[in-house]
Amino acid sequence: MSPENPFVPYLATVKNVVTLTPDIKLLGLELDDSIVRDNFSYKAGQFAVLSAFGVGEAPFCLASVSHPKGELEFAVRRIGTVTTSLQELEPEAAVGVRGPFGNYFPLDDNKGKDIFIIGGGIGMAPLRPVINTILRNRDDYGHLLIINGARTPQDLVFQAEFDIWASSPRTQLELTVDRGDDGWKGRVALVPAVIAELNPSPENTVAITCGPPIMIRFTLQELRRLGFQDNQIITTLEMKMKCGLGKCARCNVGDMYVCKDGPVFTCEQISKFIEQF
Ligand code: FES
């Protein structure tokens, strides 16, 4: 984070704006200062606060894999004034970045295991660097099963990467939508039903999930039914964050703040609160 004052953003420049779905765009940013750029390292699951100057700021998970010379990527869904302003930025526009903040998915601790990823809608944004980290270090992990759900086919977020994911060694990508359309030949089912259908073994497996709260709630139920223990299930509650600063008190889960204590938790840590999701 900013060395002198964590509330002062680094300046960054928009390099790319890619439309992912009708309401989600991927912003590719480059930090302006080369020293800051070289030292801005992060892990899958962490987040940053983006400023649309003159409008406001909001927290977003990092959707890219950390690389000293790489762009920072954020999937921004249009839900209010800040996100609308960020989506309207053109290449070469200025934007503020504070971070990286928060904890991260314990990928290093789970080497040698099978990884089961379950993502819904924009919940795939924090899972994308998990997938890409595993694919870049393929020999460190066992089988990779990905279930990606969305409301409709056009709401599937990282479609441009599906072929790469699906053709990677020991990797299985399963797509599902709540509602198909004329061109959709794939599965129409809710994510928990797909988990039940595929019936993955919990043995030597860790499940990592992110999505709408209702999807997480029923996904956790289904994983438990299959025999996954709560310490084998990891989720990020980053979608509960508002200010990302520990100031708005809107992200609490029991006596924990998602922005301060997370956003990544095991099911064991939050099991008492799942019914509130
Ligand atoms: S998001 Fe505001 S206090 Fe955590």
mmCIF file of C-alpha atoms and ligand atoms in Angstrom:
data_model
loop_
_atom_site.group_PDB
_atom_site.id
_atom_site.type_symbol
_atom_site.label_atom_id
_atom_site.label_comp_id
_atom_site.label_asym_id
_atom_site.label_seq_id
_atom_site.Cartn_x
_atom_site.Cartn_y
_atom_site.Cartn_z
ATOM 1 C CA MET A 1 0.000 0.000 0.000
ATOM 2 C CA SER A 2 1.002 3.630 -0.227
ATOM 3 C CA PRO A 3 4.046 3.880 2.046
ATOM 4 C CA GLU A 4 3.386 7.278 3.618
ATOM 5 C CA ASN A 5 -0.384 7.241 3.857
ATOM 6 C CA PRO A 6 -2.596 4.260 2.972
ATOM 7 C CA PHE A 7 -5.474 6.647 2.232
ATOM 8 C CA VAL A 8 -3.587 8.343 -0.594
ATOM 9 C CA PRO A 9 -3.986 6.406 -3.842
ATOM 10 C CA TYR A 10 -1.276 5.555 -6.290
ATOM 11 C CA LEU A 11 -1.872 7.095 -9.686
ATOM 12 C CA ALA A 12 -2.570 4.651 -12.494
ATOM 13 C CA THR A 13 -3.492 4.850 -16.166
ATOM 14 C CA VAL A 14 -6.196 2.886 -17.930
ATOM 15 C CA LYS A 15 -4.608 0.702 -20.615
ATOM 16 C CA ASN A 16 -7.479 -1.537 -21.640
ATOM 17 C CA VAL A 17 -11.225 -1.674 -21.258
ATOM 18 C CA VAL A 18 -12.782 -4.966 -22.349
ATOM 19 C CA THR A 19 -16.504 -5.657 -22.284
ATOM 20 C CA LEU A 20 -17.022 -9.041 -20.620
ATOM 21 C CA THR A 21 -20.810 -9.118 -20.265
ATOM 22 C CA PRO A 22 -23.625 -6.580 -20.742
ATOM 23 C CA ASP A 23 -22.900 -5.095 -17.292
ATOM 24 C CA ILE A 24 -19.271 -6.080 -16.556
ATOM 25 C CA LYS A 25 -16.087 -4.601 -17.987
ATOM 26 C CA LEU A 26 -12.490 -5.607 -17.370
ATOM 27 C CA LEU A 27 -10.252 -2.621 -16.617
ATOM 28 C CA GLY A 28 -6.542 -3.083 -17.270
ATOM 29 C CA LEU A 29 -4.497 -0.508 -15.339
ATOM 30 C CA GLU A 30 -0.825 0.370 -15.212
ATOM 31 C CA LEU A 31 0.602 2.076 -12.144
ATOM 32 C CA ASP A 32 2.339 5.284 -13.233
ATOM 33 C CA ASP A 33 5.382 5.127 -10.955
ATOM 34 C CA SER A 34 7.810 2.419 -12.080
ATOM 35 C CA ILE A 35 9.073 1.762 -8.545
ATOM 36 C CA VAL A 36 5.527 1.374 -7.228
ATOM 37 C CA ARG A 37 4.740 -0.832 -10.231
ATOM 38 C CA ASP A 38 7.707 -3.109 -9.570
ATOM 39 C CA ASN A 39 6.781 -3.499 -5.905
ATOM 40 C CA PHE A 40 3.014 -3.899 -6.187
ATOM 41 C CA SER A 41 2.832 -7.641 -5.593
ATOM 42 C CA TYR A 42 -0.309 -9.439 -4.488
ATOM 43 C CA LYS A 43 -1.912 -12.853 -4.281
ATOM 44 C CA ALA A 44 -5.189 -14.274 -5.575
ATOM 45 C CA GLY A 45 -8.005 -13.149 -3.289
ATOM 46 C CA GLN A 46 -6.621 -9.738 -2.335
ATOM 47 C CA PHE A 47 -8.384 -6.521 -3.262
ATOM 48 C CA ALA A 48 -7.646 -2.873 -4.014
ATOM 49 C CA VAL A 49 -9.685 0.297 -3.747
ATOM 50 C CA LEU A 50 -10.165 2.115 -7.054
ATOM 51 C CA SER A 51 -10.894 5.840 -7.243
ATOM 52 C CA ALA A 52 -12.915 7.406 -10.008
ATOM 53 C CA PHE A 53 -11.619 10.931 -9.449
ATOM 54 C CA GLY A 54 -14.310 13.416 -8.540
ATOM 55 C CA VAL A 55 -16.894 10.659 -8.059
ATOM 56 C CA GLY A 56 -15.753 8.261 -5.330
ATOM 57 C CA GLU A 57 -14.008 5.005 -4.644
ATOM 58 C CA ALA A 58 -14.903 1.363 -4.097
ATOM 59 C CA PRO A 59 -13.146 -1.954 -3.374
ATOM 60 C CA PHE A 60 -12.574 -4.541 -6.119
ATOM 61 C CA CYS A 61 -10.780 -7.868 -6.035
ATOM 62 C CA LEU A 62 -7.701 -8.192 -8.196
ATOM 63 C CA ALA A 63 -8.697 -10.317 -11.182
ATOM 64 C CA SER A 64 -5.150 -10.712 -12.512
ATOM 65 C CA VAL A 65 -2.115 -12.720 -11.462
ATOM 66 C CA SER A 66 0.613 -10.609 -9.862
ATOM 67 C CA HIS A 67 3.457 -9.786 -12.190
ATOM 68 C CA PRO A 68 5.984 -6.951 -11.745
ATOM 69 C CA LYS A 69 5.434 -5.639 -15.265
ATOM 70 C CA GLY A 70 1.843 -6.773 -15.668
ATOM 71 C CA GLU A 71 -1.340 -4.757 -15.775
ATOM 72 C CA LEU A 72 -3.620 -4.822 -12.778
ATOM 73 C CA GLU A 73 -6.995 -6.124 -13.896
ATOM 74 C CA PHE A 74 -10.342 -5.525 -12.233
ATOM 75 C CA ALA A 75 -13.776 -6.773 -13.296
ATOM 76 C CA VAL A 76 -16.171 -3.893 -12.666
ATOM 77 C CA ARG A 77 -19.906 -4.510 -12.636
ATOM 78 C CA ARG A 78 -22.133 -1.480 -13.169
ATOM 79 C CA ILE A 79 -24.142 -1.109 -9.983
ATOM 80 C CA GLY A 80 -23.828 2.561 -8.999
ATOM 81 C CA THR A 81 -22.182 5.898 -9.679
ATOM 82 C CA VAL A 82 -18.587 4.836 -8.959
ATOM 83 C CA THR A 83 -18.764 1.661 -11.024
ATOM 84 C CA THR A 84 -20.537 3.483 -13.856
ATOM 85 C CA SER A 85 -17.795 6.146 -13.876
ATOM 86 C CA LEU A 86 -15.070 3.480 -13.871
ATOM 87 C CA GLN A 87 -16.744 1.677 -16.754
ATOM 88 C CA GLU A 88 -16.872 4.914 -18.751
ATOM 89 C CA LEU A 89 -13.123 5.536 -18.457
ATOM 90 C CA GLU A 90 -11.270 5.500 -21.762
ATOM 91 C CA PRO A 91 -7.710 4.293 -22.340
ATOM 92 C CA GLU A 92 -5.163 6.819 -20.984
ATOM 93 C CA ALA A 93 -7.604 8.074 -18.339
ATOM 94 C CA ALA A 94 -6.288 8.485 -14.790
ATOM 95 C CA VAL A 95 -7.523 6.357 -11.924
ATOM 96 C CA GLY A 96 -6.469 5.942 -8.287
ATOM 97 C CA VAL A 97 -5.411 2.621 -6.756
ATOM 98 C CA ARG A 98 -4.967 1.856 -3.059
ATOM 99 C CA GLY A 99 -3.837 -1.557 -1.936
ATOM 100 C CA PRO A 100 -3.291 -4.414 -2.153
ATOM 101 C CA PHE A 101 -5.387 -5.202 0.907
ATOM 102 C CA GLY A 102 -6.760 -8.274 2.639
ATOM 103 C CA ASN A 103 -5.766 -11.888 2.907
ATOM 104 C CA TYR A 104 -5.644 -14.397 0.061
ATOM 105 C CA PHE A 105 -6.456 -17.929 -0.999
ATOM 106 C CA PRO A 106 -3.984 -20.372 0.612
ATOM 107 C CA LEU A 107 -2.806 -21.923 -2.653
ATOM 108 C CA ASP A 108 0.716 -22.610 -1.398
ATOM 109 C CA ASP A 109 -0.725 -24.577 1.542
ATOM 110 C CA ASN A 110 -2.757 -26.774 -0.786
ATOM 111 C CA LYS A 111 -0.121 -27.939 -3.235
ATOM 112 C CA GLY A 112 -0.512 -31.595 -4.121
ATOM 113 C CA LYS A 113 -4.291 -31.491 -3.718
ATOM 114 C CA ASP A 114 -7.157 -31.586 -6.172
ATOM 115 C CA ILE A 115 -8.779 -28.167 -6.474
ATOM 116 C CA PHE A 116 -12.514 -27.693 -6.956
ATOM 117 C CA ILE A 117 -13.535 -24.180 -7.996
ATOM 118 C CA ILE A 118 -17.157 -23.068 -7.914
ATOM 119 C CA GLY A 119 -17.946 -19.580 -9.185
ATOM 120 C CA GLY A 120 -21.115 -17.698 -9.997
ATOM 121 C CA GLY A 121 -21.466 -14.492 -12.025
ATOM 122 C CA ILE A 122 -18.884 -11.856 -11.178
ATOM 123 C CA GLY A 123 -17.764 -14.178 -8.387
ATOM 124 C CA MET A 124 -15.439 -15.615 -11.022
ATOM 125 C CA ALA A 125 -13.325 -12.442 -10.802
ATOM 126 C CA PRO A 126 -11.342 -13.438 -7.663
ATOM 127 C CA LEU A 127 -11.293 -17.062 -8.867
ATOM 128 C CA ARG A 128 -9.714 -16.212 -12.222
ATOM 129 C CA PRO A 129 -6.249 -15.584 -10.673
ATOM 130 C CA VAL A 130 -6.665 -18.779 -8.643
ATOM 131 C CA ILE A 131 -7.266 -20.734 -11.854
ATOM 132 C CA ASN A 132 -4.477 -19.013 -13.740
ATOM 133 C CA THR A 133 -2.013 -19.444 -10.859
ATOM 134 C CA ILE A 134 -2.766 -23.176 -10.810
ATOM 135 C CA LEU A 135 -2.440 -23.446 -14.594
ATOM 136 C CA ARG A 136 0.923 -21.659 -14.504
ATOM 137 C CA ASN A 137 2.126 -24.079 -11.826
ATOM 138 C CA ARG A 138 0.249 -27.094 -13.133
ATOM 139 C CA ASP A 139 2.536 -29.750 -11.674
ATOM 140 C CA ASP A 140 1.984 -28.416 -8.149
ATOM 141 C CA TYR A 141 -1.700 -29.405 -8.077
ATOM 142 C CA GLY A 142 -3.870 -32.410 -8.849
ATOM 143 C CA HIS A 143 -7.114 -32.416 -10.818
ATOM 144 C CA LEU A 144 -8.712 -29.010 -11.354
ATOM 145 C CA LEU A 145 -12.507 -29.003 -11.584
ATOM 146 C CA ILE A 146 -14.185 -25.683 -12.343
ATOM 147 C CA ILE A 147 -17.933 -25.086 -12.207
ATOM 148 C CA ASN A 148 -18.855 -21.669 -13.571
ATOM 149 C CA GLY A 149 -22.485 -20.586 -13.364
ATOM 150 C CA ALA A 150 -24.300 -17.468 -14.537
ATOM 151 C CA ARG A 151 -27.856 -16.233 -14.997
ATOM 152 C CA THR A 152 -27.707 -16.450 -18.798
ATOM 153 C CA PRO A 153 -25.063 -17.452 -21.382
ATOM 154 C CA GLN A 154 -24.153 -13.829 -22.026
ATOM 155 C CA ASP A 155 -23.484 -13.336 -18.290
ATOM 156 C CA LEU A 156 -20.634 -15.894 -18.253
ATOM 157 C CA VAL A 157 -17.742 -13.588 -17.428
ATOM 158 C CA PHE A 158 -14.417 -14.855 -18.780
ATOM 159 C CA GLN A 159 -15.645 -16.564 -21.948
ATOM 160 C CA ALA A 160 -12.488 -15.656 -23.883
ATOM 161 C CA GLU A 161 -10.480 -17.878 -21.525
ATOM 162 C CA PHE A 162 -12.747 -20.932 -21.480
ATOM 163 C CA ASP A 163 -10.927 -22.748 -24.302
ATOM 164 C CA ILE A 164 -7.555 -22.287 -22.579
ATOM 165 C CA TRP A 165 -8.905 -23.479 -19.234
ATOM 166 C CA ALA A 166 -10.776 -26.451 -20.700
ATOM 167 C CA SER A 167 -7.809 -27.647 -22.759
ATOM 168 C CA SER A 168 -5.303 -27.466 -19.904
ATOM 169 C CA PRO A 169 -3.954 -30.742 -18.512
ATOM 170 C CA ARG A 170 -6.067 -32.458 -15.851
ATOM 171 C CA THR A 171 -8.594 -29.641 -15.968
ATOM 172 C CA GLN A 172 -12.362 -29.954 -16.317
ATOM 173 C CA LEU A 173 -14.540 -26.899 -16.991
ATOM 174 C CA GLU A 174 -18.282 -27.225 -16.482
ATOM 175 C CA LEU A 175 -20.529 -24.317 -17.454
ATOM 176 C CA THR A 176 -24.113 -23.849 -16.398
ATOM 177 C CA VAL A 177 -26.742 -21.136 -16.683
ATOM 178 C CA ASP A 178 -30.007 -20.487 -14.896
ATOM 179 C CA ARG A 179 -31.728 -19.621 -18.163
ATOM 180 C CA GLY A 180 -30.580 -20.629 -21.652
ATOM 181 C CA ASP A 181 -31.188 -18.927 -24.967
ATOM 182 C CA ASP A 182 -31.595 -20.086 -28.571
ATOM 183 C CA GLY A 183 -27.842 -20.511 -29.071
ATOM 184 C CA TRP A 184 -27.091 -22.244 -25.767
ATOM 185 C CA LYS A 185 -26.441 -25.972 -26.070
ATOM 186 C CA GLY A 186 -24.996 -26.391 -22.600
ATOM 187 C CA ARG A 187 -26.362 -27.140 -19.178
ATOM 188 C CA VAL A 188 -29.302 -25.277 -17.657
ATOM 189 C CA ALA A 189 -29.165 -25.871 -13.920
ATOM 190 C CA LEU A 190 -28.327 -24.153 -10.670
ATOM 191 C CA VAL A 191 -24.753 -24.507 -9.446
ATOM 192 C CA PRO A 192 -25.556 -26.703 -6.402
ATOM 193 C CA ALA A 193 -27.417 -29.135 -8.697
ATOM 194 C CA VAL A 194 -24.333 -29.386 -10.907
ATOM 195 C CA ILE A 195 -22.173 -30.130 -7.861
ATOM 196 C CA ALA A 196 -24.584 -32.932 -6.945
ATOM 197 C CA GLU A 197 -24.514 -34.259 -10.516
ATOM 198 C CA LEU A 198 -20.706 -34.298 -10.746
ATOM 199 C CA ASN A 199 -20.390 -35.703 -7.237
ATOM 200 C CA PRO A 200 -16.706 -34.819 -6.668
ATOM 201 C CA SER A 201 -14.829 -36.693 -3.976
ATOM 202 C CA PRO A 202 -13.709 -34.638 -0.986
ATOM 203 C CA GLU A 203 -10.631 -36.813 -0.578
ATOM 204 C CA ASN A 204 -7.440 -34.734 -0.746
ATOM 205 C CA THR A 205 -9.490 -31.888 -2.257
ATOM 206 C CA VAL A 206 -10.012 -28.264 -1.371
ATOM 207 C CA ALA A 207 -13.096 -26.402 -2.627
ATOM 208 C CA ILE A 208 -12.850 -22.690 -3.392
ATOM 209 C CA THR A 209 -16.028 -20.750 -4.078
ATOM 210 C CA CYS A 210 -17.251 -17.239 -4.768
ATOM 211 C CA GLY A 211 -20.557 -15.955 -6.042
ATOM 212 C CA PRO A 212 -23.853 -14.464 -4.984
ATOM 213 C CA PRO A 213 -24.557 -15.083 -1.271
ATOM 214 C CA ILE A 214 -27.482 -17.385 -2.036
ATOM 215 C CA MET A 215 -25.262 -19.500 -4.323
ATOM 216 C CA ILE A 216 -22.554 -19.711 -1.656
ATOM 217 C CA ARG A 217 -25.091 -20.752 0.963
ATOM 218 C CA PHE A 218 -26.490 -23.656 -1.088
ATOM 219 C CA THR A 219 -23.067 -24.570 -2.461
ATOM 220 C CA LEU A 220 -21.752 -24.973 1.085
ATOM 221 C CA GLN A 221 -24.738 -27.140 1.967
ATOM 222 C CA GLU A 222 -24.103 -29.364 -1.043
ATOM 223 C CA LEU A 223 -20.368 -29.643 -0.364
ATOM 224 C CA ARG A 224 -21.057 -30.643 3.222
ATOM 225 C CA ARG A 225 -23.557 -33.244 2.005
ATOM 226 C CA LEU A 226 -20.817 -34.722 -0.193
ATOM 227 C CA GLY A 227 -18.561 -35.044 2.828
ATOM 228 C CA PHE A 228 -16.403 -31.937 2.531
ATOM 229 C CA GLN A 229 -15.313 -30.753 5.969
ATOM 230 C CA ASP A 230 -15.667 -27.056 6.759
ATOM 231 C CA ASN A 231 -11.878 -26.606 6.766
ATOM 232 C CA GLN A 232 -11.769 -27.950 3.182
ATOM 233 C CA ILE A 233 -14.064 -25.187 1.900
ATOM 234 C CA ILE A 234 -12.710 -21.709 1.268
ATOM 235 C CA THR A 235 -14.691 -18.713 0.137
ATOM 236 C CA THR A 236 -14.220 -15.014 -0.343
ATOM 237 C CA LEU A 237 -16.891 -12.680 0.949
ATOM 238 C CA GLU A 238 -15.511 -9.733 -0.987
ATOM 239 C CA MET A 239 -18.974 -9.046 -2.402
ATOM 240 C CA LYS A 240 -20.072 -7.981 1.090
ATOM 241 C CA MET A 241 -17.588 -5.115 1.186
ATOM 242 C CA LYS A 242 -18.699 -1.537 0.671
ATOM 243 C CA CYS A 243 -15.998 0.935 1.740
ATOM 244 C CA GLY A 244 -13.177 -1.629 2.026
ATOM 245 C CA LEU A 245 -11.654 0.597 4.687
ATOM 246 C CA GLY A 246 -13.043 -0.665 7.974
ATOM 247 C CA LYS A 247 -15.191 2.468 8.228
ATOM 248 C CA CYS A 248 -18.737 1.749 7.059
ATOM 249 C CA ALA A 249 -19.437 -1.255 9.350
ATOM 250 C CA ARG A 250 -21.460 -2.897 6.566
ATOM 251 C CA CYS A 251 -19.267 -5.927 5.989
ATOM 252 C CA ASN A 252 -19.394 -7.585 9.374
ATOM 253 C CA VAL A 253 -19.781 -11.337 9.738
ATOM 254 C CA GLY A 254 -20.296 -11.879 13.443
ATOM 255 C CA ASP A 255 -17.541 -9.883 15.104
ATOM 256 C CA MET A 256 -15.313 -10.026 12.007
ATOM 257 C CA TYR A 257 -15.050 -7.422 9.290
ATOM 258 C CA VAL A 258 -14.682 -8.861 5.800
ATOM 259 C CA CYS A 259 -12.435 -5.982 4.761
ATOM 260 C CA LYS A 260 -10.188 -6.287 7.819
ATOM 261 C CA ASP A 261 -10.237 -10.014 8.661
ATOM 262 C CA GLY A 262 -10.790 -11.375 5.145
ATOM 263 C CA PRO A 263 -12.019 -11.284 2.494
ATOM 264 C CA VAL A 264 -10.980 -14.969 2.332
ATOM 265 C CA PHE A 265 -12.378 -17.316 4.992
ATOM 266 C CA THR A 266 -12.713 -21.032 5.503
ATOM 267 C CA CYS A 267 -16.218 -22.345 5.976
ATOM 268 C CA GLU A 268 -15.043 -23.310 9.467
ATOM 269 C CA GLN A 269 -14.542 -19.636 10.332
ATOM 270 C CA ILE A 270 -17.951 -18.483 9.128
ATOM 271 C CA SER A 271 -20.122 -21.579 9.592
ATOM 272 C CA LYS A 272 -22.212 -19.943 12.337
ATOM 273 C CA PHE A 273 -23.240 -17.146 9.992
ATOM 274 C CA ILE A 274 -23.977 -19.004 6.766
ATOM 275 C CA GLU A 275 -27.722 -18.969 7.342
ATOM 276 C CA GLN A 276 -27.566 -15.157 7.209
ATOM 277 C CA PHE A 277 -26.218 -15.166 3.643
HETATM 278 S S1 FES B 1 -16.382 -2.667 3.879
HETATM 279 FE FE1 FES B 1 -16.776 -0.948 5.140
HETATM 280 S S2 FES B 1 -16.180 -1.624 7.100
HETATM 281 FE FE2 FES B 1 -15.652 -3.299 5.790
#
